Every structure is written in structure tokens, then in C-alpha cells.
Coordinates of C-alpha atoms and ligand atoms in Angstrom, one line a residue:
X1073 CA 52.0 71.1 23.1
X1074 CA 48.8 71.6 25.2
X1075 CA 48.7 74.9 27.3
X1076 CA 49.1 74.6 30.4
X1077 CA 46.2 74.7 32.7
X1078 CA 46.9 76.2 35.9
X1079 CA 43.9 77.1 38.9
X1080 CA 45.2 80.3 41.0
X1081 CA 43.0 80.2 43.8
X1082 CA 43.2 83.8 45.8
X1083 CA 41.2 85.7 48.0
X1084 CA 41.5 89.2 45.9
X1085 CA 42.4 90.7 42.8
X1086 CA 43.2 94.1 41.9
X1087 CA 41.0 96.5 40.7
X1088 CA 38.0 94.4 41.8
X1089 CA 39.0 94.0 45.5
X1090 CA 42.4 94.8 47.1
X1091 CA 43.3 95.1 50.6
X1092 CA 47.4 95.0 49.6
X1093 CA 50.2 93.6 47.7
X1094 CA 48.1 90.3 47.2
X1095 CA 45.6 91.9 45.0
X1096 CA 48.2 93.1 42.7
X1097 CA 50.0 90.2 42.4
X1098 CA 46.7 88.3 41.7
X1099 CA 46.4 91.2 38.9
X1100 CA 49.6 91.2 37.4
X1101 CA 51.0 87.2 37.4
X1102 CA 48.1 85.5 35.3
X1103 CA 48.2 87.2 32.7
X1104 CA 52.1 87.3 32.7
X1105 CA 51.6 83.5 32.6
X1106 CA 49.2 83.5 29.9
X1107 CA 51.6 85.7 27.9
X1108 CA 53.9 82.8 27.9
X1109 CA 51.2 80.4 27.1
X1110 CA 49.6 79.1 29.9
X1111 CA 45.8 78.5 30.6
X1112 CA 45.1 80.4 33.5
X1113 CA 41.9 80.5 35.7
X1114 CA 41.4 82.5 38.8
X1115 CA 39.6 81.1 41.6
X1116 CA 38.0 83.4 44.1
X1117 CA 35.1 83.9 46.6
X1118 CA 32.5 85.9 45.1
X1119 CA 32.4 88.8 47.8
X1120 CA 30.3 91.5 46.3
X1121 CA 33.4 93.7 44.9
X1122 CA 34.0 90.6 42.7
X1123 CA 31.1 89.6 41.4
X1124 CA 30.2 92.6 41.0
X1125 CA 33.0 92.7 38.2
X1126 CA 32.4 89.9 36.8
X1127 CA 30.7 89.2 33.8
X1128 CA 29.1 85.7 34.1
X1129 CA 29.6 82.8 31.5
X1130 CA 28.2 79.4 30.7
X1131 CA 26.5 77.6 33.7
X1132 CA 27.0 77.3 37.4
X1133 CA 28.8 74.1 38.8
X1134 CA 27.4 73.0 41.8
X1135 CA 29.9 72.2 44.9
X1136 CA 29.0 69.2 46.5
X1137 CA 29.9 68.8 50.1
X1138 CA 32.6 65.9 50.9
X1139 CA 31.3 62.7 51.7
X1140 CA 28.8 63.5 48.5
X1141 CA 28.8 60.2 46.2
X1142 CA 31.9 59.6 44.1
X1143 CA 33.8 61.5 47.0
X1144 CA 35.7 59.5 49.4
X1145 CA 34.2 58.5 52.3
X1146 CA 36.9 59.4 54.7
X1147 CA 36.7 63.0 53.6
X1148 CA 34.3 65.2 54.8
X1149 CA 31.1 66.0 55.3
X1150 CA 32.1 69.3 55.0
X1151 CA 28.7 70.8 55.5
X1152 CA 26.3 73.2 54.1
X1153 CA 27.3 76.9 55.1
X1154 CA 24.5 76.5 57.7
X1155 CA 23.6 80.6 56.4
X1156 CA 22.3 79.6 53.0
X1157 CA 22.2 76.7 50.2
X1158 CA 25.4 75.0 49.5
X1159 CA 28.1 76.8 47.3
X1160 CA 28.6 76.8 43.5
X1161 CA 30.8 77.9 41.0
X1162 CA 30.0 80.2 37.9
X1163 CA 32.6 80.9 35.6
X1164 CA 33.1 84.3 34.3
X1165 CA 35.2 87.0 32.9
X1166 CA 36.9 89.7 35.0
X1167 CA 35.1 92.8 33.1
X1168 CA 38.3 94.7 33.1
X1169 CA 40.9 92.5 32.0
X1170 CA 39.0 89.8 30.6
X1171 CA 40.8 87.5 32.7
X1172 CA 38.9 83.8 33.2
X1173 CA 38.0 83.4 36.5
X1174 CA 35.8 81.2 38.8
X1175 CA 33.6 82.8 41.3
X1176 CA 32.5 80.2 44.7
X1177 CA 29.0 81.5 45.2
X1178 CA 28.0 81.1 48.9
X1179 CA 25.9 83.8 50.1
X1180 CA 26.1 83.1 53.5
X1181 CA 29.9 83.0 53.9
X1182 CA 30.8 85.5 51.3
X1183 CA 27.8 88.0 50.1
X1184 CA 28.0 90.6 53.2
X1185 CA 29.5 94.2 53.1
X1186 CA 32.8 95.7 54.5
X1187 CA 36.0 94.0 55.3
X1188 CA 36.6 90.4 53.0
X1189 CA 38.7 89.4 56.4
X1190 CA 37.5 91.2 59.0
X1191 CA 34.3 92.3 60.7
X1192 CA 33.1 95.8 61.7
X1193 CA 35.5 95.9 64.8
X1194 CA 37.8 94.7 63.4
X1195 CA 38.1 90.7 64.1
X1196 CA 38.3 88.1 61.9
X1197 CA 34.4 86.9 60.6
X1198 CA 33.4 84.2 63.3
X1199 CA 33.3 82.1 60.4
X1200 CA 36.3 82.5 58.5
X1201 CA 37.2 79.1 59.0
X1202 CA 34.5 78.0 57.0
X1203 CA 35.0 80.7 54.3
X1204 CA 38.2 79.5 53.4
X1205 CA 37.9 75.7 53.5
X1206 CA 34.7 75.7 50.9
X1207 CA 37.5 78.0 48.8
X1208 CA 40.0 75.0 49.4
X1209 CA 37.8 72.5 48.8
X1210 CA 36.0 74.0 45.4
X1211 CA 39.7 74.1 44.2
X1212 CA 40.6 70.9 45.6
X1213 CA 37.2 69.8 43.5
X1214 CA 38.6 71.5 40.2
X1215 CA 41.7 70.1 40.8
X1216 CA 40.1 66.7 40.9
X1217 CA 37.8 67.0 38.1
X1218 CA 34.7 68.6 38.8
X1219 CA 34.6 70.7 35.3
X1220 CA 35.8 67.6 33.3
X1221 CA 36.1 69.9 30.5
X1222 CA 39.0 72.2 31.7
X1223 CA 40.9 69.8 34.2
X1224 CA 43.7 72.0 35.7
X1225 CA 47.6 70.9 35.2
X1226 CA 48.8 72.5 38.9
X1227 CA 46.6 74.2 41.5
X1228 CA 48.7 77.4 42.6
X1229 CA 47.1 78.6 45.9
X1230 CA 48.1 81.9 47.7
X1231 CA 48.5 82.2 51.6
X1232 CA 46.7 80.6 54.4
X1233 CA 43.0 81.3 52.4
X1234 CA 44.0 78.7 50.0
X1235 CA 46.2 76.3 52.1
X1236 CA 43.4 73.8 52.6
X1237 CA 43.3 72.9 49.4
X1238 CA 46.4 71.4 49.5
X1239 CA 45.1 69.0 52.2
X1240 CA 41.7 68.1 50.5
X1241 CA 43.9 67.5 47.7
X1242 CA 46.1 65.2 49.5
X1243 CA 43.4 63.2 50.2
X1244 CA 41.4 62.6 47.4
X1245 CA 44.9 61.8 45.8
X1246 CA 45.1 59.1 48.5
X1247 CA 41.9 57.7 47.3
X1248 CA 42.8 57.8 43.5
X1249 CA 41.5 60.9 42.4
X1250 CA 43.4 62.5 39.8
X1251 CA 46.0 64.6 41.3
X1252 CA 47.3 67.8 39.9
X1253 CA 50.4 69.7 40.7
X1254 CA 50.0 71.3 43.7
X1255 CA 52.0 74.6 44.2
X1256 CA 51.6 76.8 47.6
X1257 CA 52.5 80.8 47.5
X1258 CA 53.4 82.5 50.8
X1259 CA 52.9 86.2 50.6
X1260 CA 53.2 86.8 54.3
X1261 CA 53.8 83.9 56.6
X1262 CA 52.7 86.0 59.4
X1263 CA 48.7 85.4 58.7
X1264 CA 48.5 81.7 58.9
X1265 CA 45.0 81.1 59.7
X1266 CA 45.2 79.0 62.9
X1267 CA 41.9 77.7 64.4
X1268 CA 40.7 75.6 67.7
X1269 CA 41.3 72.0 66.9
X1270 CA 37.7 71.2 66.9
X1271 CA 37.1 72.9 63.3
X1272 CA 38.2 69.6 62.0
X1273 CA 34.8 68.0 61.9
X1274 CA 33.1 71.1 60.7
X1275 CA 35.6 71.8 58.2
X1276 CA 35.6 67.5 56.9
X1277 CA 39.3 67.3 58.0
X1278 CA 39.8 63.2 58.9
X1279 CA 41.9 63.1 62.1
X1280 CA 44.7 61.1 59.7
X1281 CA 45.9 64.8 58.7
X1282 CA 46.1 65.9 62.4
X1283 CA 49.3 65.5 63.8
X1284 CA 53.2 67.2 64.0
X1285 CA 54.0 66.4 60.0
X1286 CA 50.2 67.4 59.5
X1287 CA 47.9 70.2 59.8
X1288 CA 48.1 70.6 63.3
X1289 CA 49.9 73.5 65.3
X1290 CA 50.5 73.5 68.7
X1291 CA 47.5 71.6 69.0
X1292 CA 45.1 74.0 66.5
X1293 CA 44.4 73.7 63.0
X1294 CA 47.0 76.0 60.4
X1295 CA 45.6 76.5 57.2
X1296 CA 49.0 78.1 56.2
X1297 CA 50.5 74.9 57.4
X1298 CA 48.2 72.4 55.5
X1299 CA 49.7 74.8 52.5
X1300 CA 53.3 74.3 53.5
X1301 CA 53.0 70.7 53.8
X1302 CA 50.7 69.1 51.3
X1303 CA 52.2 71.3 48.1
X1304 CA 54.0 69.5 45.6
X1305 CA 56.1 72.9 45.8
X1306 CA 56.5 76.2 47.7
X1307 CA 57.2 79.4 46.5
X1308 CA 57.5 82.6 48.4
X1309 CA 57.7 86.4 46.9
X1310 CA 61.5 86.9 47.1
X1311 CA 65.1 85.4 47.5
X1312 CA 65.4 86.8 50.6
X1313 CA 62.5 86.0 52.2
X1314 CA 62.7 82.6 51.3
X1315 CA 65.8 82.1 53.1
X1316 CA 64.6 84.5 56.1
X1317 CA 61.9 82.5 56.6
X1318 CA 63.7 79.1 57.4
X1319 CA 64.8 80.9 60.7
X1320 CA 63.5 81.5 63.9
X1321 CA 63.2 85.0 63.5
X1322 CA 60.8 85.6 60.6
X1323 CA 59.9 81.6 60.5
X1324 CA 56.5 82.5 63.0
X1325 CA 57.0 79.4 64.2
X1326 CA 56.7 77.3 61.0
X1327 CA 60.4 77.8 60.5
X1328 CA 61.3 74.0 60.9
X1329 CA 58.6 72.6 58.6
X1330 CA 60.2 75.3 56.0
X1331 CA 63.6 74.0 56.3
X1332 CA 62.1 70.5 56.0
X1333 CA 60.8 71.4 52.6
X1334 CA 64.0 73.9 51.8
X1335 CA 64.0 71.4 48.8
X1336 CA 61.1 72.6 47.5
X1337 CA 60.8 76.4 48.5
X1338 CA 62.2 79.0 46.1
X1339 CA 61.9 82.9 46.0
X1340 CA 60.8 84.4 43.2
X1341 CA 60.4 88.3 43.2
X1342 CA 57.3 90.2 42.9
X1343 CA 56.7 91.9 39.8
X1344 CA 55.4 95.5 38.7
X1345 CA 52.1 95.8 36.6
X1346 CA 53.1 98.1 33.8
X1347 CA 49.5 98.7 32.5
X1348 CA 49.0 100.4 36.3
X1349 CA 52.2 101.6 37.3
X1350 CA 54.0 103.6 35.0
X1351 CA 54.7 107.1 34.9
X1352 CA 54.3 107.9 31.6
X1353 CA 51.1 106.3 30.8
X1354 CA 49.3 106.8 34.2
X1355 CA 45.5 107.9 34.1
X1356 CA 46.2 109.0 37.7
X1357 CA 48.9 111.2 37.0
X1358 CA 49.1 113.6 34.4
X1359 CA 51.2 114.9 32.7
X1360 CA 53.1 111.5 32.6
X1361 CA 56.9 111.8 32.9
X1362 CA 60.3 109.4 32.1
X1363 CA 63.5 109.8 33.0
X1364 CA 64.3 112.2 30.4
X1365 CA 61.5 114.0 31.0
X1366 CA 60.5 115.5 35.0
X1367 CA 58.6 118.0 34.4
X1368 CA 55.8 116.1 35.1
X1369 CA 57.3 114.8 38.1
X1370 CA 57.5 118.3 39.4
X1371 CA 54.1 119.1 38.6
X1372 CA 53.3 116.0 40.3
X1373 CA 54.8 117.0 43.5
X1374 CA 53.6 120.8 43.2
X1375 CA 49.7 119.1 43.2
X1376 CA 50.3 116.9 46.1
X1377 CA 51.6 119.5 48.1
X1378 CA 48.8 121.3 47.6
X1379 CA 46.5 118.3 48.0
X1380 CA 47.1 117.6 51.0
X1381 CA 48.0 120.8 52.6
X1382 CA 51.6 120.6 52.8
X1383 CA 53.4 124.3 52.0
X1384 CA 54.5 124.5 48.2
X1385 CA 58.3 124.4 48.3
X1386 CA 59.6 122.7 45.3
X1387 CA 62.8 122.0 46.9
X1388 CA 61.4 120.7 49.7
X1389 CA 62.7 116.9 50.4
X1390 CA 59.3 115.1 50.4
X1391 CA 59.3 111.7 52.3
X1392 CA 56.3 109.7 51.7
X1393 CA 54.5 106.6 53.3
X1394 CA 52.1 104.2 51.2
X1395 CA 51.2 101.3 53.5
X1396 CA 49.5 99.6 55.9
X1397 CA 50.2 101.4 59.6
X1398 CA 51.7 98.6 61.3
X1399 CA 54.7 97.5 63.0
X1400 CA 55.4 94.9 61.0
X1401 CA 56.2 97.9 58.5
X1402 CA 58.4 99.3 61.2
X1403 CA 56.5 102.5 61.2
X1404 CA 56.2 103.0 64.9
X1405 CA 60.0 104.4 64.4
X1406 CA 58.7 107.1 62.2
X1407 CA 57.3 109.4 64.9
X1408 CA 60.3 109.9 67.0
X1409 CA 62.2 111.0 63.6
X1410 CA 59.8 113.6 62.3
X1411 CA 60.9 116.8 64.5
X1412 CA 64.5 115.8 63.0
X1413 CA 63.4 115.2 59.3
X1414 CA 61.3 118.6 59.6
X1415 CA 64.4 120.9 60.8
X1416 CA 66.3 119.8 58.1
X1417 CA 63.9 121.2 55.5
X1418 CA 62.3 117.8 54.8
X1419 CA 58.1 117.4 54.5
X1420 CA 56.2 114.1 55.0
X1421 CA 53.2 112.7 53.7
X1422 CA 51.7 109.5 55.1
X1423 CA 48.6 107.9 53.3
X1424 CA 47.9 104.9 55.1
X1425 CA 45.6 103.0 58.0
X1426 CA 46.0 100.6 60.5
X1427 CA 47.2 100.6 64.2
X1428 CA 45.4 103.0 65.7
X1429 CA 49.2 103.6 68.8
X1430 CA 50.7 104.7 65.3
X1431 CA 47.6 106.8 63.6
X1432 CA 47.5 108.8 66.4
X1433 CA 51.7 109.2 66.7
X1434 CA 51.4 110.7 63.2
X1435 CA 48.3 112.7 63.9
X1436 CA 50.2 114.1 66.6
X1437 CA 53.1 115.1 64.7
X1438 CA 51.0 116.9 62.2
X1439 CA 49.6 119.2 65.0
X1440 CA 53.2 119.7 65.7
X1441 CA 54.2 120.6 61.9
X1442 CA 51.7 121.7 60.2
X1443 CA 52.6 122.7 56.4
X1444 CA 54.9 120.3 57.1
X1445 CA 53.5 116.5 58.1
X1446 CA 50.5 115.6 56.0
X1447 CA 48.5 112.7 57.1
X1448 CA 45.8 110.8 55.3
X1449 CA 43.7 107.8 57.6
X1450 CA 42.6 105.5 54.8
X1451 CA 42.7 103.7 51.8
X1452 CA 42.5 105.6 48.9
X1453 CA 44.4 104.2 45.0
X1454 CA 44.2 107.9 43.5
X1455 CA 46.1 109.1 45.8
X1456 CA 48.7 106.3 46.7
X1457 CA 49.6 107.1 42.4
X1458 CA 49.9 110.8 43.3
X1459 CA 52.3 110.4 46.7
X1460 CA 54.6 107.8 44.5
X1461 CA 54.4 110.0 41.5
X1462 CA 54.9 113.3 43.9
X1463 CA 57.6 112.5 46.8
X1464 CA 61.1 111.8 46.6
X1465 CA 61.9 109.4 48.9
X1466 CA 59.2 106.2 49.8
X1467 CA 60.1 105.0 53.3
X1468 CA 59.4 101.4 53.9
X1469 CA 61.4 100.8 57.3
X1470 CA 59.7 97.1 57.7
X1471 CA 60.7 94.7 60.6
X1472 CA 59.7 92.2 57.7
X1473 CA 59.0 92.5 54.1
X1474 CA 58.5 89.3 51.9
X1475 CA 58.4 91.2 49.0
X1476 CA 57.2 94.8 49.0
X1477 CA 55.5 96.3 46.4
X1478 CA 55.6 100.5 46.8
X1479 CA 59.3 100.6 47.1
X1480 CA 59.2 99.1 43.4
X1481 CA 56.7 101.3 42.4
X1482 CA 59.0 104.7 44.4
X1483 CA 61.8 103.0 42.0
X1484 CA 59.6 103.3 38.7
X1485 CA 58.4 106.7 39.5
X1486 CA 61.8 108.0 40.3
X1487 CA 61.0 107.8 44.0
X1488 CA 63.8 107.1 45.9
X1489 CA 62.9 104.2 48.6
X1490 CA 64.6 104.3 51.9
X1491 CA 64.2 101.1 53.0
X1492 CA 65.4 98.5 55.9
X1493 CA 67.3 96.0 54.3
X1494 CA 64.7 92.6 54.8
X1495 CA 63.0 90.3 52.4
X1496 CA 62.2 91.6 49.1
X1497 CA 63.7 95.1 50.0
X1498 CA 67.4 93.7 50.6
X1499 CA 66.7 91.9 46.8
X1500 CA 65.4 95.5 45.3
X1501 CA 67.2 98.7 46.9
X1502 CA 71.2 99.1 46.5
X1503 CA 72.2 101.7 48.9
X1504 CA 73.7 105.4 48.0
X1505 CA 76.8 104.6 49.9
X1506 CA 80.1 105.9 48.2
X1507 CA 81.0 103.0 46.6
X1508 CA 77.6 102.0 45.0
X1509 CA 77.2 105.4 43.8
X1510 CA 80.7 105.3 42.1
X1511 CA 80.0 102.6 40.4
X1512 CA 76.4 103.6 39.2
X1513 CA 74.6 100.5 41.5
X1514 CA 72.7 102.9 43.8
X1515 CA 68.9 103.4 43.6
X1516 CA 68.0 104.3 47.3
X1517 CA 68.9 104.6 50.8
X1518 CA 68.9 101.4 53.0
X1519 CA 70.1 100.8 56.8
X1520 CA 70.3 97.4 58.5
X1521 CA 69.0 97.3 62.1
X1522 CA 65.5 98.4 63.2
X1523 CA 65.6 101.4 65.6
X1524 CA 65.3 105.1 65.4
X1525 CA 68.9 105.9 65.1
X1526 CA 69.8 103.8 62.1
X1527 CA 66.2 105.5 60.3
X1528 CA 67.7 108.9 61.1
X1529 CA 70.7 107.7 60.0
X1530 CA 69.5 106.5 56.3
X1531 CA 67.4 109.9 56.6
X1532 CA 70.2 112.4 56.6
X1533 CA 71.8 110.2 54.0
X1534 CA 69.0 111.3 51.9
X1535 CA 69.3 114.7 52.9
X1536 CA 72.8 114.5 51.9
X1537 CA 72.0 113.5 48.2
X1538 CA 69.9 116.3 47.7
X1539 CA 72.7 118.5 47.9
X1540 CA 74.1 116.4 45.3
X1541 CA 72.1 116.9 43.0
X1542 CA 74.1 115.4 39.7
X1543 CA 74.4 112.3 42.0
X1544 CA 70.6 112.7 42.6
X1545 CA 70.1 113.0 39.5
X1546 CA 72.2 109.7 38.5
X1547 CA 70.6 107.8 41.2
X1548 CA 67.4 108.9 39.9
X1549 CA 67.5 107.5 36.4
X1550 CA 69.2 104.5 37.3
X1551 CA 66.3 103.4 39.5
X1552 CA 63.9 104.8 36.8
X1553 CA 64.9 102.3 34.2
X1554 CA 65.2 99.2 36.6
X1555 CA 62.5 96.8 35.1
X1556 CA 61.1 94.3 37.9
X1557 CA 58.8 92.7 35.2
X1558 CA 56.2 90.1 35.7
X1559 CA 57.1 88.6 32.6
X1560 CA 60.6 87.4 34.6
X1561 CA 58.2 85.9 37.6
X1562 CA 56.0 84.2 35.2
X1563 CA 59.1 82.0 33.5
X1564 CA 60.4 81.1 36.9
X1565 CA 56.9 80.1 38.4
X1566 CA 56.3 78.1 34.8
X1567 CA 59.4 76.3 35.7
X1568 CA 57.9 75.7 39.0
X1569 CA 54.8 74.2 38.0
X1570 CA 56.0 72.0 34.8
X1571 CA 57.9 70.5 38.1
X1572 CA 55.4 70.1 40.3
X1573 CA 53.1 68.6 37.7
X1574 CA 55.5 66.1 37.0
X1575 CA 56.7 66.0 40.7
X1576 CA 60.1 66.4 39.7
X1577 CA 62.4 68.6 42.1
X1578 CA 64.1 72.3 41.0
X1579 CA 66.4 74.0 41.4
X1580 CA 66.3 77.2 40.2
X1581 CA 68.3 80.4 40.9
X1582 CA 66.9 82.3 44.2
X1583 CA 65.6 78.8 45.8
X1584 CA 65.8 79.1 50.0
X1585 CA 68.9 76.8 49.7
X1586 CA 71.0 79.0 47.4
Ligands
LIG2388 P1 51.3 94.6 52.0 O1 52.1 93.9 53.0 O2 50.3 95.5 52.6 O3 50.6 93.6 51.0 P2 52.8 95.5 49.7 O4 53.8 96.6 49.6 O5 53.1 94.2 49.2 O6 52.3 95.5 51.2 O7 51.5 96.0 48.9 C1 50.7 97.1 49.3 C2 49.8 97.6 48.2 O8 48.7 98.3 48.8 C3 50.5 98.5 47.2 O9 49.9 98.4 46.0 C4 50.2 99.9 47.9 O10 50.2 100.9 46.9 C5 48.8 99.7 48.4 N1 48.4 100.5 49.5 C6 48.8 100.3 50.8 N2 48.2 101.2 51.6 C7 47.4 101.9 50.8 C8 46.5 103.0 51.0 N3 46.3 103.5 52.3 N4 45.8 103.5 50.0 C9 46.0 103.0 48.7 N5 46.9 102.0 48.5 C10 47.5 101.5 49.5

């Protein structure tokens, strides 16, 4: 049987260019998926951090604009980039991983400094509209046929960046075109991409996609949208979350066109890279340590302490934030609880940046504690491996959590998360209640409703597990050898696009439906 070829189109990969949970998952999936025999090609802007690690191969593919002969006339034009000559593609190999990829050359829209999303102050590029419909339409292009001599099986594109591919696909399939499975990834339906209506011309959308069932939201154009409702099928980053989002309350307003497609939309969880995070073989933190073996996870914490100023008590409880500062991850409750979590004996560390209401809460509280509250503004990968490896507890208190990431890494590194129980955190934490830890299931702490009282709550739960500490100890190991492996993702999206290629509906364990 031929391999088969799938085109992952993203807007990062770890270690080239990460600005969260994306990049890993752009990192760790393909080559899951070629373990298990698929042809896998990344698709992705060339922003300096990538090309830069990318070794180049073969020649470069030019990307005609819509419109261009053999295209359909009712597409496009999607014009030149106006900055620079039209895009191209070069093929290439990621120098790290030797992972295939395809870089979209276009200077003008992609070859700045700084922020891939965002410009100095902050805002989305003026023309990130235009960035991420040439990255739909080159893949829309592959997927059609424009490297006749590696025609992809299923396009798989990943949040809003690569939703427009899904409606350039639909219409070049409309005009005959071949048409490959299209599969559509939501890693965080709260970043849709949502533009004034008249981006349509500039972007070559035909007014035939702009309506209710379409592209269009309330009256603006949804790249995340054009995702949800041109794929052949949806797949979001856990069970949970997959059914959360067919409500109003984490739908963001795209609820209904999710139950709609309920059919189609399945939760698979979120995987951990074992070449990056795992404590015995990490670069970043040596010596390594299992869970037969915490020495190293002592010496881990006695560094960190010292790192970042924090006073070096080894029995110190050390609660640690990894994250984006933002209340989506619920850490505008974390302030109010840190005079409490410091009379008890507990420390904090927070590496992280974002709102600047919530930077300056926790910069606050470190005036108040000091020895005591750590705070680092920033992003910074050496160090997120040493809070993991070095703290006790991870807190992730989200108001939503599709999947989650660092809690799976607090699990690996014998990091006890304390979580809220949403999305992919409900699906990954069992709580250290009496019951749970009876019967060996625990491997954190998790409370239910978001306010300060139910944090504290979960906090002094902690607390109370330190002086346990057998029952530490038990909870410890068990979440140590939990294995969230991206082996197990890979089968299920596999199963996912065999379907979609053949455009034959699934149903597979964890689907929205379930
Ligand atoms: P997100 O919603 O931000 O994608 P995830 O938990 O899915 O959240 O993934 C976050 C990823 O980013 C993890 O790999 C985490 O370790 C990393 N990360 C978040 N903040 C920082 C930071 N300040 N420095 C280093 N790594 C960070």
C-alpha cells in the first residue's frame, strides 16, 4: 500500500519558532505519523526563525495567484503581496529533525522581525489577512496539484492560519480539481481570525462562499470558520473540549456550526514529545531522574530556588506557573491566593508573559514575599524545563483549556498539576480526593468552578498531601508513569484521514457526540 501523503499546514513548529502549545504539537505529531507510515510534509510561512532552520532542497515552486491560467476563473485574483514579488515554495528539510517541510517564500508578508502574529505593540500585522490566505491558498494549490510529483492524500490544517484553505479547496473542487481529504484542527477556537467583509476581493474569495453556512460571521470574514465548514473532517485537541465547544459557553460563537458538524468533530488528546520532555534524558536538566530515582528531582528544585532567588528550603511546597499570563488561563485568581499559599509554608514561581493587569498583580506580590514569590516576565524554554523539573505542583487554573500541554509535562516530571477541571485537563488530571487516592487513580489536585475560593481550596488540598508524604509519594509515581504518547494521537488522526480521504464518516472513541 502507498504511504500516505498528508500536507500539515501550520504557522510554527517547535524548536524553530514557538509561541505555545501549537509549536509542539507541530513538532511532535508528524513524525508520530510517519512512524506509522505516513508521508508527511509540513507546510509553513517561511518567517526568518524558520527558514533560518531549514535546509533547502530541490527547486522553488512558484505560487501563482488565483485567476492564473488553469485556475478557475471564479476564484481569485488573489493578488501579489503588493510588498514584494509573488510567493513561492522551496522544499526543505527541518535541520533538526529532518522533518520534510515546505517553506511559502513571500518576503513582504513573512520576512520581518519580532512577533509571527503580532506587531511591536502588540496588534495583529495590518496584513495578516493576507499572510494567512497565500498560506491557505499555497496549500489549497498542493492539495490540488501543483507539485505533481508528491500529490497530497488529505490536507490537515491547524487553527484559523490555515482555515482558508479549506475554502480555496472547496472551490477548485467545485471546478474539478482534484480534491484531497480535507481535515481542519482547532487548537484554540478562541483566535478565529475574523476580518471586515471587504477582504474578500483582496483575499480572491467569490461572494458564492459569503453567507450563514459560509465564511461569513456576523457579517466579517472567519478564517476559523471557512475551516470549520469546508473540512471533510474536524478534529480538536481533546474529548473534552470537543464536546465543550458545541456550547455556548466555550463555543465563541461558532457553537452552532460545531454542533452542525458534531458528525464530523472528534477529540483527540494532545500528546508529549519524549525526545524533549523526559526527565531522565533532558539536556536541560541534569542529573536526569525517574520515578525510582529523585535525587535529581531534588537537585532540580535546590537549583531553581536558587535561580531565581527563592530561599533554599527543600521542604518548601513549590507551586509553579509555565504559561501564557492570561485570563483565559484563569491566572488573574492567583494573586488574591498568594498571601495564603505563603503562610502556609508554600513558595511560587511564575515564568510566563502576557496581560500586563496580571504581570503587575504578581510583580506586586513578589514585593510582598520576597524569598518567597519568584517571578520571571518572558519567554524563556531553559527555564520552563527547570520550573517543571523543579516545583511540585504546576497550576493551570484555566477558564478554558482545549488541551494543555505543561500539566502533561508537571505529570512526566513528577509535578503534581493542580488544575481546573476544563478541556484537556478534565481528560488528564484525576483528583487526590479520598477515594481516588484509595484506589491508586490520583495524579493531581483539581477543583470545578473558577474563583478564588475553590483555587484555595485545591491549594490546601495540596498542602495537605505533603504531610502525607507515602500518599505523596504514591501519587507521585503514578503520574510519573502515565504515558500521553503521540504515537496513540497519530493512530486516531490516521483513522481520521483514511476517512476523510475517502469521505467516509467515523466514529471513533472521544468524538464530540460520545
Ligand atoms: P497555549 O494555550 O499557550 O498553547 P499549552 O499548554 O498548550 O498552552 O502550551 C504552552 C507551551 O508553551 C508549553 O510547551 C509551555 O512549556 C510553553 N510556554 C508557555 N509559556 C512559556 C514561557 N514563558 N517560557 C517558556 N515556555 C513557555
Amino acid at each position: 500500500m502507498n504511504p500516505l501523503k498528508v500536507l500539515y499546514v501550520c504557522s510554527e513548529v517547535y524548536p524553530l519558532l514557538k509561541t505555545g502549545g501549537l509549536a509542539d504539537v507541530s513538532a511532535g505529531l508528524p513524525p508520530a505519523l510517519a512512524a506509522q507510515g505516513a508521508d508527511v510534509r509540513l507546510l509553513l510561512p517561511a518567517f526568518p526563525a524558520v527558514a533560518a532552520g531549514v535546509t533547502p532542497e530541490g527547486p522553488v515552486l512558484p505560487v501563482p495567484a488565483g485567476g492564473a491560467p488553469g485556475l478557475p476563473a471564479g476564484l481569485g485574483p488573489l493578488p501579489g503581496t503588493s510588498h514584494g514579488p509573488d510567493p513561492w515554495l522551496q522544499r526543505g528539510r527541518i535541520g533538526a529533525s529532518g522533518q520534510p517541510v515546505w517553506l511559502l517564500h513571500a518576503p513582504g508578508l513573512y520576512g520581518r522581525g519580532g512577533n509571527p502574529y503580532l506587531d511591536g505593540s502588540g496588534h495583529p500585522w495590518p496584513d495578516s489577512a493576507e499572510q494567512f490566505a497565500w498560506l491557505g491558498w499555497a496549500a489549497a494549490l498542493l492539495g490540488t496539484g501543483l507539485d505533481p510529483t508528491w500529490c497530497p492524500d488529505v490536507v490537515h490544517g491547524h487553527d484559523w492560519h490555515a482555515g482558508l484553505a479549506f475554502a480555496y479547496l472547496h472551490q477548485l473542487r467545485l471546478s474539478g480539481s482534484r480534491a484531497p481529504g480535507a481535515v481542519f484542527t482547532i487548537h484554540n477556537l478562541a483566535y478565529q481570525g475574523v476580518f471586515p467583509a471587504n477582504v474578500r476581493e483582496r483575499l480572491g474569495l467569490p461572494d458564492a462562499l459569503f453567507h450563514m453556512q459560509g465564511l461569513e460571521f456576523h457579517g466579517q470574514v472567519c478564517f476559523m470558520k471557512a475551516g470549520l465548514v469546508y473540512s471533510d473532517a474536524i478534529t480538536t485537541v481533546s474529548p473534552t473540549y470537543a464536546r465543550e465547544i458545541t456550547g455556548p459557553e466555550q463555543g465563541c460563537g461558532l457553537d452552532g456550526v460545531l454542533r452542525q458538524r458534531q458528525e464530523v468533530l472528534h477529540g483527540i488528546l494532545n500528546g508529549v514529545d519524549e525526545v524533549v520532555w523526559n526527565p531522565a534524558t533532558d539536556p536541560l536538566v541534569q542529573p536526569g531522574f525517574d520515578a525510582d530515582h529523585l535525587q535529581g528531582k531534588a537537585a532540580a528544585k535546590a537549583r531553581l530556588q536558587k535561580a531565581v532567588g527563592l530561599q533554599p528550603q527543600p521542604d518548601a511546597l513549590l507551586f509553579s506557573v509555565v504559561s501564557r499570563l492570561t485570563e483565559q488561563k484563569g491566572l488573574h485568581l492567583l494573586p488574591a491566593v498568594v498571601d495564603e499559599l505563603v503562610q502556609r509554608g508554600g513558595q511560587l514561581m511564575v515564568l510566563g508573559a502576557g496581560d500586563a493587569t496580571i504581570e503587575q498583580a504578581l510583580a506586586d506580590c513578589v514585593a510582598r514575599h520576597p524569598g518567597r514569590v519568584a517571578l520571571r516576565i518572558g519567554y524563556d524554554e531553559a527555564l520552563a524545563h527547570g520550573v517543571i523539573a523543579g516545583a511540585d505542583v504546576i497550576l493551570l487554573p484555566s477558564r478554558f483549556e482545549p488541551c494543555g500541554l505543561t500539566q502533561l509535562y508537571g505529570l512526566r516530571y513528577g509535578t503534581l498539576p493542580l488544575v481546573r477541571a476544563v478541556g484537556g485537563l478534565a481528560d488528564t488530571v484525576t483528583d487526590c480526593s479520598l477515594e481516588n487516592l484509595d484506589e491508586g487513580s490520583a495524579s493531581g489536585f483539581v477543583f470545578h468552578q473558577l474563583n478564588g475560593t475553590e483555587l484555595s481550596a485545591a491549594l490546601r488540598r495540596a498542602f495537605a498531601l505533603q504531610r502525607r508524604p507515602a500518599d505523596w509519594r504514591a501519587v507521585q509515581r503514578h503520574a510519573m508513569a502515565l504515558r500521553f504518547d503521540w504515537a496513540r494521537a497519530a493512530s486516531a488522526y490516521l483513522q481520521v484521514y483514511r476517512r476523510a480521504a475517502t469521505r467516509t464518516p467515523l466514529a471513533i472513541h472521544g468524538t464530540a457526540s460520545a
